[in-house]
Amino acid sequence: MAKPIKFGTDGWRGVIADDFTFERVSLVAPIAARILEKNYADSTNNSKTLIVGYDRRFMAEEFAQVAAEAIKNAGFDVLLTETYAPTPAFSWAAFEKQALGAIVMTASHNPGKYLGLKVKGAFGGSVPPEITQQIEELLTVEVEKNPVQGSKIESFNPWPSYCETLQKMVDINNIKSAINEGKLKVFADVMHGAAAGGLQKILGVEIQEVNGNRDPLFDGGAPEPLPRYLSKLFKEMKSYRAANQGSLSIGLVFDGDSDRIAAMDGEGNFLSSQILIPILIEHLTTRHGFSGEVVKTISGSDLFPKVAQLYNMPIFETPIGYKYIADRMLSTQVLVGGEESGGIGYGTHIPERDALLSALYLLEAVVMSGEDLSAIYGKLQEKTGFSSVYDRIDLPLPNMEVRSRLLEQLQSYPLTEVAGQKVVDCLTIDGYKLRLADGRWLLIRFSGTEPVLRLYCEAADMQQVKQTLEWAKNWANSIA
C-alpha cells in the first residue's frame, strides 16, 4: 500500500515508483492548480497560468511533463521549463510572470530514491499550511476528468531572468574583479543538483565547481549540505590551501534544488547557517544599509538575536519550516529570515529561501571585508560577548506508537531537569524547546510524517552539547 499523499514542511515527497508515481502526480498537480487559482486569482488579474519546473533527479523532467499535461487538461496554461533550474528560479518566475504559482518536481535534500512536488504561490514562495491542507482535502473528492479545450503548454528558460535579478542585488563587478585578480578563490559543491552552472552564469567568471555532473544517486548519499557528504570539496580546498597559504578562499555548498546553503571557510571548516546568518545580518545592515526584522525558526542560534540587537533590528521566532518565515515576510518588513538547516531568504527579494543569492551575499561580505568567513564570525562573537556550539541528531524510533508514547510523556510529565541542569523555560510553538539554567537549550521535536525524533542543542562548548544530546537520547530510549 502506498503512503497517503501528505504535504510536509515543504511539499509532498515519496519514493519513486512506490508512492511517487505518474498516476499520483497527475492527480495532485491539477488539484494544486485549482487551489492556487482559488487563492491567488484576485492578486494575479485572474491569471490562468502555472509554472512547472524540475531539478536533476531521476526522471524529474518526465514527471514535470506529466504534471504539465494534467494541469493543461484541467483548463490552465502551462509554462514548462526547458531545463533544470533551482527551485527559487521557478518561484521567481511565478512572481515575475504574474502566474498563479509554480509546481516544482524536486525532493530537495532527500536521497536519490525520492522525488517530490513543491507548491509555490503567486507571491513567489512556499504556500502556507492552509493551502496544502486545501489540496489534501480535495484529493479525496471525485473530480471531473474531462479535458478542458483551449489551454496550452509553452516552454521557457528560467535562468536568464533569475540570474539577471540576482546580479542586481550585489556589487557583481567587485566580486568578479576579486576572483579575476586572484584575490579570492571560489569553490562550489553543487552536489549534482540544480545549482550546477549557476554561479558561473551569474558571475560570468570561472570558479571551481565540484560534483557538477548529473548523478541521480548522489554518490550513494544525499544532496544535503552536511559535512559527511562533502569529502570531495574538503579535499580540493585542502589541496588549494596547501599551495596558496595566506590567500582568501571560500567553499559554497548547495543542496539538491539550491534553496539551502552551507559553506566552508579558507581553513576547510564547515559553516552551517547557524554561523552564516549572523554574518549576513551584519553584512546587510552595515554594508547595504538594509533594515527590518530578523526572522528565525525555533532551532536557530542564540547568536541571531544578539547580532540583531547590535544593529537595533527586531527579532521574530517561528516554528520550523520556511513557509512560516515566508508568511511573516508577506506581512512585515524583514531583513533576513533563516533556518538552521540552511534555508535563508531576504526582504529585498521574493519571500523564498535562495542559496545562490545567499552565496552572492557571502562572496560580497568576504570581498568587502577582505576577511575569511570565520574571521568575520569570530569578530561578531567578540562584539556580542557570546560564543556557542551547536549540533543535532535524528533518532529513528521503532514505530509511530513509540512516537505517540514519547509525546504523551512530554505533555503529561513535563521535564524539569535535563543533564543535571534545571529547566528554566519551555517553549512549545514547535516541539519542546527547553532552556536550561546554564544558558544551553535542548529542542525535542518529532517528524510529522515518520517515526523520527529530532534532537537539537546549543551550548557553550561541544562537551556540553554532546552530554545534553546523549541525555536526551537515553531519555527517549528509556521510554520507548
Coordinates of C-alpha atoms in Angstrom, one line a residue:
M1 CA 0.0 0.0 0.0
A2 CA 1.4 3.4 -1.0
K3 CA 1.5 6.0 1.7
P4 CA -1.2 8.7 1.8
I5 CA -0.3 11.9 0.0
K6 CA 0.7 14.3 2.7
F7 CA 2.4 17.7 2.5
G8 CA 5.2 18.1 5.0
T9 CA 7.3 21.2 5.8
D10 CA 7.8 21.9 2.1
G11 CA 5.8 19.8 -0.3
W12 CA 4.9 16.2 -0.8
R13 CA 7.7 13.7 -1.2
G14 CA 7.7 9.9 -1.8
V15 CA 9.8 7.0 -3.1
I16 CA 9.8 6.9 -6.9
A17 CA 7.6 4.1 -8.4
D18 CA 6.2 3.3 -4.9
D19 CA 4.2 6.2 -3.6
F20 CA 5.5 8.8 -6.0
T21 CA 4.1 7.7 -9.4
F22 CA 2.9 9.3 -12.7
E23 CA -0.7 8.5 -11.7
R24 CA -0.4 10.3 -8.4
V25 CA 1.3 13.3 -9.9
S26 CA -1.4 13.6 -12.5
L27 CA -3.9 13.6 -9.6
V28 CA -2.1 16.1 -7.4
A29 CA -0.9 18.6 -9.9
P30 CA -4.3 19.8 -11.3
I31 CA -5.8 19.9 -7.8
A32 CA -2.9 22.1 -6.7
A33 CA -3.5 24.3 -9.7
R34 CA -7.2 24.7 -8.8
I35 CA -6.4 25.6 -5.2
L36 CA -3.8 28.1 -6.4
E37 CA -6.4 29.7 -8.6
K38 CA -8.9 29.8 -5.8
N39 CA -6.4 31.6 -3.5
Y40 CA -4.4 33.8 -5.9
A41 CA -6.6 34.6 -8.9
D42 CA -7.5 38.0 -7.5
S43 CA -3.9 39.0 -7.0
T44 CA -2.9 38.0 -10.5
N45 CA -5.6 39.6 -12.6
N46 CA -7.4 36.2 -12.9
S47 CA -4.3 34.6 -14.4
K48 CA -4.8 31.0 -15.8
T49 CA -1.0 30.3 -16.0
L50 CA 1.1 27.9 -13.9
I51 CA 4.8 27.5 -13.9
V52 CA 6.1 23.8 -14.0
G53 CA 9.7 23.2 -13.1
Y54 CA 12.1 20.4 -12.1
D55 CA 15.6 19.6 -10.7
R56 CA 18.1 17.0 -11.8
R57 CA 16.6 13.9 -10.0
F58 CA 15.8 10.6 -11.7
M59 CA 13.0 11.2 -14.3
A60 CA 12.2 14.7 -12.9
E61 CA 11.6 16.1 -16.4
E62 CA 9.2 13.2 -17.3
F63 CA 7.3 13.8 -14.1
A64 CA 7.2 17.5 -14.9
Q65 CA 5.7 16.7 -18.4
V66 CA 3.0 14.6 -16.8
A67 CA 2.2 17.4 -14.3
A68 CA 2.1 19.9 -17.1
E69 CA -0.3 17.8 -19.2
A70 CA -2.6 17.2 -16.3
I71 CA -2.7 20.9 -15.4
K72 CA -3.4 21.8 -19.1
N73 CA -6.2 19.3 -19.2
A74 CA -7.7 21.0 -16.2
G75 CA -8.0 24.2 -18.1
F76 CA -4.8 26.1 -17.3
D77 CA -2.0 27.4 -19.4
V78 CA 1.4 26.0 -18.5
L79 CA 4.9 27.5 -18.8
L80 CA 7.0 24.3 -18.7
T81 CA 10.8 24.8 -18.1
E82 CA 13.1 23.5 -20.9
T83 CA 15.8 22.7 -18.4
Y84 CA 16.5 22.0 -14.8
A85 CA 16.9 25.1 -12.5
P86 CA 16.9 26.0 -8.8
T87 CA 13.6 25.9 -7.1
P88 CA 13.9 29.6 -6.3
A89 CA 14.2 30.3 -10.0
F90 CA 10.7 28.9 -10.5
S91 CA 9.4 30.8 -7.5
W92 CA 10.8 34.0 -9.2
A93 CA 9.2 33.1 -12.5
A94 CA 5.8 32.7 -10.8
F95 CA 6.2 36.2 -9.3
E96 CA 7.7 37.9 -12.3
K97 CA 5.2 36.4 -14.8
Q98 CA 2.2 37.0 -12.5
A99 CA 1.3 33.3 -12.7
L100 CA -0.9 31.7 -10.1
G101 CA 2.1 29.8 -8.8
A102 CA 4.6 27.1 -9.6
I103 CA 4.7 23.3 -9.3
V104 CA 8.2 22.0 -8.9
M105 CA 9.4 18.4 -9.2
T106 CA 12.1 18.1 -6.5
A107 CA 12.8 16.2 -3.4
S108 CA 15.3 18.8 -2.2
H109 CA 17.9 17.2 0.0
N110 CA 16.4 13.7 0.2
P111 CA 18.3 10.6 -1.1
G112 CA 18.1 9.6 -4.7
K113 CA 15.2 7.2 -4.5
Y114 CA 12.9 10.1 -3.6
L115 CA 11.1 12.7 -5.8
G116 CA 8.6 15.3 -4.7
L117 CA 6.3 18.1 -5.6
K118 CA 6.6 21.6 -4.2
V119 CA 3.8 24.1 -4.5
K120 CA 4.8 27.8 -4.7
G121 CA 2.3 30.7 -4.6
A122 CA 1.9 33.7 -6.9
F123 CA 3.9 35.8 -4.5
G124 CA 7.0 33.7 -5.2
G125 CA 7.3 31.5 -2.1
S126 CA 6.1 28.3 -0.4
V127 CA 2.4 28.3 0.2
P128 CA 1.2 28.4 3.8
P129 CA -0.1 25.2 5.5
E130 CA -3.8 26.2 4.9
I131 CA -3.2 26.0 1.2
T132 CA -1.6 22.5 1.3
Q133 CA -4.5 21.4 3.6
Q134 CA -7.0 22.5 0.9
I135 CA -5.1 20.4 -1.6
E136 CA -5.1 17.3 0.7
E137 CA -8.8 17.7 1.3
L138 CA -9.6 17.8 -2.5
L139 CA -7.6 14.6 -3.0
T140 CA -10.5 12.6 -1.5
V141 CA -13.1 14.3 -3.7
E142 CA -14.1 12.9 -7.1
V143 CA -13.1 15.5 -9.7
E144 CA -14.4 15.7 -13.3
K145 CA -11.6 14.5 -15.5
N146 CA -12.8 15.5 -19.0
P147 CA -10.0 17.5 -20.6
V148 CA -10.8 21.2 -21.0
Q149 CA -10.1 22.5 -24.5
G150 CA -8.2 25.7 -25.4
S151 CA -5.3 25.5 -22.9
K152 CA -1.7 25.3 -23.9
I153 CA 1.8 24.3 -22.8
E154 CA 4.7 26.6 -23.7
S155 CA 8.4 26.1 -22.9
F156 CA 10.6 28.7 -21.3
N157 CA 14.1 29.1 -19.9
P158 CA 14.0 30.2 -16.2
W159 CA 17.7 31.0 -15.9
P160 CA 18.2 34.4 -17.7
S161 CA 15.7 36.5 -15.8
Y162 CA 16.6 34.8 -12.5
C163 CA 20.4 35.4 -13.0
E164 CA 19.8 39.0 -14.1
T165 CA 17.8 39.7 -11.0
L166 CA 20.4 38.3 -8.6
Q167 CA 23.2 40.2 -10.4
K168 CA 21.5 43.5 -9.5
M169 CA 21.3 42.6 -5.8
V170 CA 25.1 42.7 -5.1
D171 CA 28.2 44.6 -6.3
I172 CA 28.8 42.0 -9.0
N173 CA 31.8 43.8 -10.6
N174 CA 33.6 43.9 -7.2
I175 CA 33.2 40.1 -6.8
K176 CA 34.3 39.4 -10.3
S177 CA 37.4 41.6 -10.0
A178 CA 38.4 39.9 -6.8
I179 CA 38.2 36.5 -8.5
N180 CA 39.8 37.6 -11.7
E181 CA 42.7 39.3 -9.9
G182 CA 43.4 36.1 -7.8
K183 CA 42.4 37.8 -4.5
L184 CA 39.6 35.2 -3.9
K185 CA 39.3 31.6 -4.9
V186 CA 35.7 30.3 -5.0
F187 CA 34.8 26.6 -4.7
A188 CA 31.2 25.5 -5.2
D189 CA 29.9 22.0 -4.3
V190 CA 26.6 21.8 -6.2
M191 CA 26.0 18.2 -5.0
H192 CA 25.0 17.0 -8.5
G193 CA 21.9 19.2 -8.2
A194 CA 20.1 22.2 -9.7
A195 CA 22.7 24.8 -8.8
A196 CA 25.1 23.3 -11.3
G197 CA 26.5 26.1 -13.6
G198 CA 24.6 28.7 -11.6
L199 CA 27.4 30.8 -10.1
Q200 CA 29.3 30.8 -13.4
K201 CA 26.1 32.1 -15.2
I202 CA 25.6 34.9 -12.6
L203 CA 29.3 35.9 -12.1
G204 CA 30.5 35.4 -15.7
V205 CA 33.8 34.1 -14.4
E206 CA 35.3 30.7 -13.9
I207 CA 35.0 29.1 -10.4
Q208 CA 35.9 25.7 -9.2
E209 CA 32.7 23.7 -9.3
V210 CA 32.6 20.3 -7.5
N211 CA 30.1 17.5 -8.3
G212 CA 28.7 19.4 -11.2
N213 CA 27.7 16.3 -13.2
R214 CA 24.2 14.9 -13.0
D215 CA 24.1 11.8 -10.7
P216 CA 20.6 10.9 -9.6
L217 CA 22.1 8.6 -7.0
F218 CA 24.2 11.4 -5.5
D219 CA 27.3 9.3 -5.0
G220 CA 25.2 6.9 -2.8
G221 CA 24.4 9.7 -0.3
A222 CA 22.1 12.6 -0.4
P223 CA 22.4 16.2 -1.7
E224 CA 22.2 17.7 1.7
P225 CA 24.7 20.4 2.8
L226 CA 26.2 18.4 5.7
P227 CA 29.9 17.6 6.4
R228 CA 29.6 13.8 5.8
Y229 CA 28.7 14.4 2.1
L230 CA 31.5 17.0 1.4
S231 CA 34.7 15.0 1.4
K232 CA 35.5 15.9 -2.2
L233 CA 35.1 19.7 -1.6
F234 CA 37.2 19.4 1.6
K235 CA 39.9 17.6 -0.3
E236 CA 40.0 20.2 -3.1
M237 CA 40.1 23.1 -0.7
K238 CA 42.8 21.5 1.4
S239 CA 44.9 20.9 -1.7
Y240 CA 44.5 24.6 -2.7
R241 CA 45.2 25.9 0.8
A242 CA 48.5 23.9 0.9
A243 CA 49.7 25.6 -2.3
N244 CA 48.3 29.1 -1.6
Q245 CA 49.0 30.0 2.0
G246 CA 47.5 33.3 3.0
S247 CA 45.1 33.8 0.1
L248 CA 41.4 34.1 0.6
S249 CA 39.2 31.2 -0.4
I250 CA 35.6 30.1 0.2
G251 CA 33.6 27.0 -0.3
L252 CA 29.9 27.2 -1.0
V253 CA 27.6 24.2 -0.7
F254 CA 24.2 23.9 -2.4
D255 CA 21.5 21.3 -1.7
G256 CA 19.7 19.3 -4.5
D257 CA 17.3 22.1 -5.6
S258 CA 19.5 25.0 -4.5
D259 CA 17.3 26.6 -1.8
R260 CA 19.6 25.7 1.1
I261 CA 23.2 26.6 1.6
A262 CA 26.2 25.9 3.8
A263 CA 29.9 26.9 3.4
M264 CA 33.5 26.2 4.2
D265 CA 36.0 28.8 5.4
G266 CA 39.5 29.0 4.0
E267 CA 40.8 26.5 6.5
G268 CA 38.2 23.9 5.4
N269 CA 36.0 24.3 8.5
F270 CA 32.3 23.6 7.8
L271 CA 30.0 26.5 8.4
S272 CA 26.3 25.9 8.8
S273 CA 23.6 28.6 8.5
Q274 CA 23.9 28.9 12.4
I275 CA 27.2 30.7 11.6
L276 CA 26.3 32.2 8.2
I277 CA 23.1 34.0 9.3
P278 CA 24.9 36.3 11.8
I279 CA 27.4 37.1 9.1
L280 CA 24.6 38.0 6.7
I281 CA 22.8 40.2 9.3
E282 CA 26.0 42.2 9.8
H283 CA 26.7 42.4 6.1
L284 CA 23.2 43.5 5.0
T285 CA 22.9 46.2 7.8
T286 CA 26.4 47.7 7.7
R287 CA 27.4 47.4 4.0
H288 CA 24.0 47.6 2.3
G289 CA 22.2 49.8 4.9
F290 CA 19.2 47.5 4.9
S291 CA 16.8 47.2 7.9
G292 CA 13.9 45.1 9.0
E293 CA 13.0 42.2 11.3
V294 CA 15.3 39.2 11.7
V295 CA 13.1 36.1 11.5
K296 CA 14.4 32.8 12.9
T297 CA 13.0 29.4 13.5
I298 CA 12.9 27.9 17.0
S299 CA 16.1 25.9 16.3
G300 CA 18.1 29.0 15.3
S301 CA 21.2 30.0 17.3
D302 CA 21.0 32.4 20.2
L303 CA 23.6 34.5 18.4
F304 CA 21.0 35.6 15.9
P305 CA 19.1 37.9 18.3
K306 CA 22.4 39.1 19.9
V307 CA 23.7 40.3 16.5
A308 CA 20.3 41.7 15.6
Q309 CA 20.4 43.7 18.8
L310 CA 23.8 45.1 17.9
Y311 CA 22.2 46.8 14.9
N312 CA 18.8 47.6 16.5
M313 CA 16.9 45.0 14.4
P314 CA 13.8 43.3 15.9
I315 CA 13.7 39.5 16.1
F316 CA 10.8 37.2 15.5
E317 CA 10.7 33.4 16.1
T318 CA 8.6 30.9 14.2
P319 CA 8.1 27.1 14.1
I320 CA 10.5 25.1 11.9
G321 CA 9.6 25.2 8.2
Y322 CA 10.4 28.0 5.8
K323 CA 6.8 28.5 5.0
Y324 CA 6.4 30.2 8.4
I325 CA 9.2 32.6 7.6
A326 CA 7.7 33.3 4.1
D327 CA 4.3 34.0 5.7
R328 CA 6.0 36.6 8.0
M329 CA 7.8 38.2 5.1
L330 CA 4.5 38.8 3.4
S331 CA 3.2 40.9 6.3
T332 CA 6.3 42.6 7.7
Q333 CA 9.5 44.3 6.5
V334 CA 12.1 41.6 7.0
L335 CA 15.9 42.0 6.8
V336 CA 16.7 38.2 6.7
G337 CA 14.8 35.1 7.6
G338 CA 16.6 31.8 8.1
E339 CA 16.5 28.3 9.5
E340 CA 19.3 26.1 10.9
S341 CA 19.0 23.6 8.0
G342 CA 20.3 26.2 5.5
G343 CA 17.3 27.9 4.1
I344 CA 17.8 31.7 4.1
G345 CA 15.7 34.4 2.4
Y346 CA 15.7 38.2 2.2
G347 CA 13.2 41.0 2.4
T348 CA 14.8 42.6 -0.7
H349 CA 13.7 39.7 -2.8
I350 CA 10.8 37.3 -3.0
P351 CA 9.8 35.5 0.2
E352 CA 11.7 32.4 -0.7
R353 CA 14.9 30.8 0.5
D354 CA 17.6 31.1 -2.1
A355 CA 21.0 29.5 -1.9
L356 CA 22.5 31.3 -4.9
L357 CA 21.5 34.7 -3.6
S358 CA 22.9 33.8 -0.2
A359 CA 26.2 32.7 -1.9
L360 CA 26.4 36.1 -3.6
Y361 CA 26.0 38.0 -0.3
L362 CA 28.6 35.8 1.4
L363 CA 31.0 36.4 -1.5
E364 CA 30.4 40.1 -1.2
A365 CA 30.9 40.1 2.5
V366 CA 34.3 38.3 2.1
V367 CA 35.4 40.7 -0.7
M368 CA 34.3 43.9 1.0
S369 CA 35.8 42.9 4.4
G370 CA 38.9 41.3 3.0
E371 CA 38.5 38.6 5.6
D372 CA 37.8 34.9 5.8
L373 CA 34.2 33.9 6.9
S374 CA 35.4 32.5 10.2
A375 CA 37.3 35.7 11.0
I376 CA 34.1 37.7 10.4
Y377 CA 32.2 35.3 12.6
G378 CA 34.8 35.5 15.3
K379 CA 34.6 39.3 15.5
L380 CA 30.8 39.0 15.9
Q381 CA 31.3 36.7 18.8
E382 CA 33.6 39.2 20.4
K383 CA 31.2 42.1 19.8
T384 CA 28.3 40.3 21.4
G385 CA 30.3 38.5 24.1
F386 CA 28.6 35.3 23.1
S387 CA 30.0 32.1 21.7
S388 CA 28.4 28.7 21.3
V389 CA 28.5 25.3 19.7
Y390 CA 25.5 23.6 18.0
D391 CA 24.6 20.1 16.9
R392 CA 21.6 18.0 16.0
I393 CA 20.8 14.3 15.9
D394 CA 17.9 12.4 14.3
L395 CA 16.9 9.4 16.3
P396 CA 14.9 6.7 14.4
L397 CA 12.0 5.3 16.5
P398 CA 10.7 1.7 16.1
N399 CA 7.3 2.9 15.1
M400 CA 4.7 5.7 15.3
E401 CA 3.3 4.1 18.6
V402 CA 6.6 4.9 20.3
R403 CA 6.4 8.4 18.9
S404 CA 2.9 8.8 20.5
R405 CA 4.2 7.4 23.8
L406 CA 7.1 9.9 23.9
L407 CA 4.8 12.8 23.0
E408 CA 2.3 11.8 25.8
Q409 CA 5.2 11.6 28.3
L410 CA 6.3 15.2 27.4
Q411 CA 2.7 16.5 27.7
S412 CA 1.8 14.7 30.9
Y413 CA 5.1 14.8 32.7
P414 CA 7.0 18.0 31.7
L415 CA 10.7 17.7 32.1
T416 CA 12.1 19.7 35.0
E417 CA 15.7 18.7 34.7
V418 CA 18.0 17.8 31.8
A419 CA 21.6 16.6 32.0
G420 CA 21.8 17.8 35.6
Q421 CA 20.6 21.2 34.8
K422 CA 17.3 22.7 35.9
V423 CA 14.8 23.6 33.1
V424 CA 14.0 27.3 33.5
D425 CA 11.8 27.8 30.5
C426 CA 9.9 25.7 27.9
L427 CA 8.7 27.0 24.5
T428 CA 6.2 24.8 22.7
I429 CA 5.5 26.6 19.4
D430 CA 7.1 23.6 17.6
G431 CA 8.1 20.6 19.8
Y432 CA 9.6 21.3 23.2
K433 CA 12.4 23.8 23.5
L434 CA 13.9 23.5 27.0
R435 CA 16.1 26.4 28.2
L436 CA 18.4 25.2 31.0
A437 CA 19.9 27.1 34.0
D438 CA 23.4 27.5 32.5
G439 CA 22.0 29.0 29.2
R440 CA 22.2 26.0 27.0
W441 CA 19.0 24.8 25.2
L442 CA 17.6 21.4 24.1
L443 CA 14.8 21.1 21.4
I444 CA 12.9 17.9 21.3
R445 CA 10.8 17.7 18.1
F446 CA 9.1 14.9 16.2
S447 CA 8.9 14.4 12.4
G448 CA 5.3 14.8 11.3
T449 CA 5.4 12.0 8.8
E450 CA 7.8 9.3 10.0
P451 CA 8.9 7.8 13.3
V452 CA 11.9 10.0 13.9
L453 CA 12.8 12.1 16.9
R454 CA 14.9 15.2 16.2
L455 CA 17.1 16.5 19.0
Y456 CA 18.8 19.9 18.7
C457 CA 21.2 21.5 21.2
E458 CA 23.2 24.7 21.6
A459 CA 25.6 25.2 24.4
A460 CA 28.9 26.9 25.4
D461 CA 31.1 24.0 24.2
M462 CA 30.9 20.7 22.4
Q463 CA 31.2 18.7 25.6
Q464 CA 28.0 20.2 26.9
V465 CA 26.3 19.7 23.5
K466 CA 27.2 16.0 23.4
Q467 CA 26.3 15.5 27.1
T468 CA 22.9 17.1 26.5
L469 CA 22.1 15.1 23.3
E470 CA 23.2 11.9 24.9
W471 CA 21.0 12.6 27.9
A472 CA 18.0 13.2 25.5
K473 CA 18.7 10.0 23.6
N474 CA 18.9 8.0 26.8
W475 CA 15.6 9.6 28.0
A476 CA 13.9 8.7 24.7
N477 CA 15.2 5.1 24.7
S478 CA 14.1 4.6 28.4
I479 CA 10.5 5.4 27.5
A480 CA 10.5 3.7 24.0

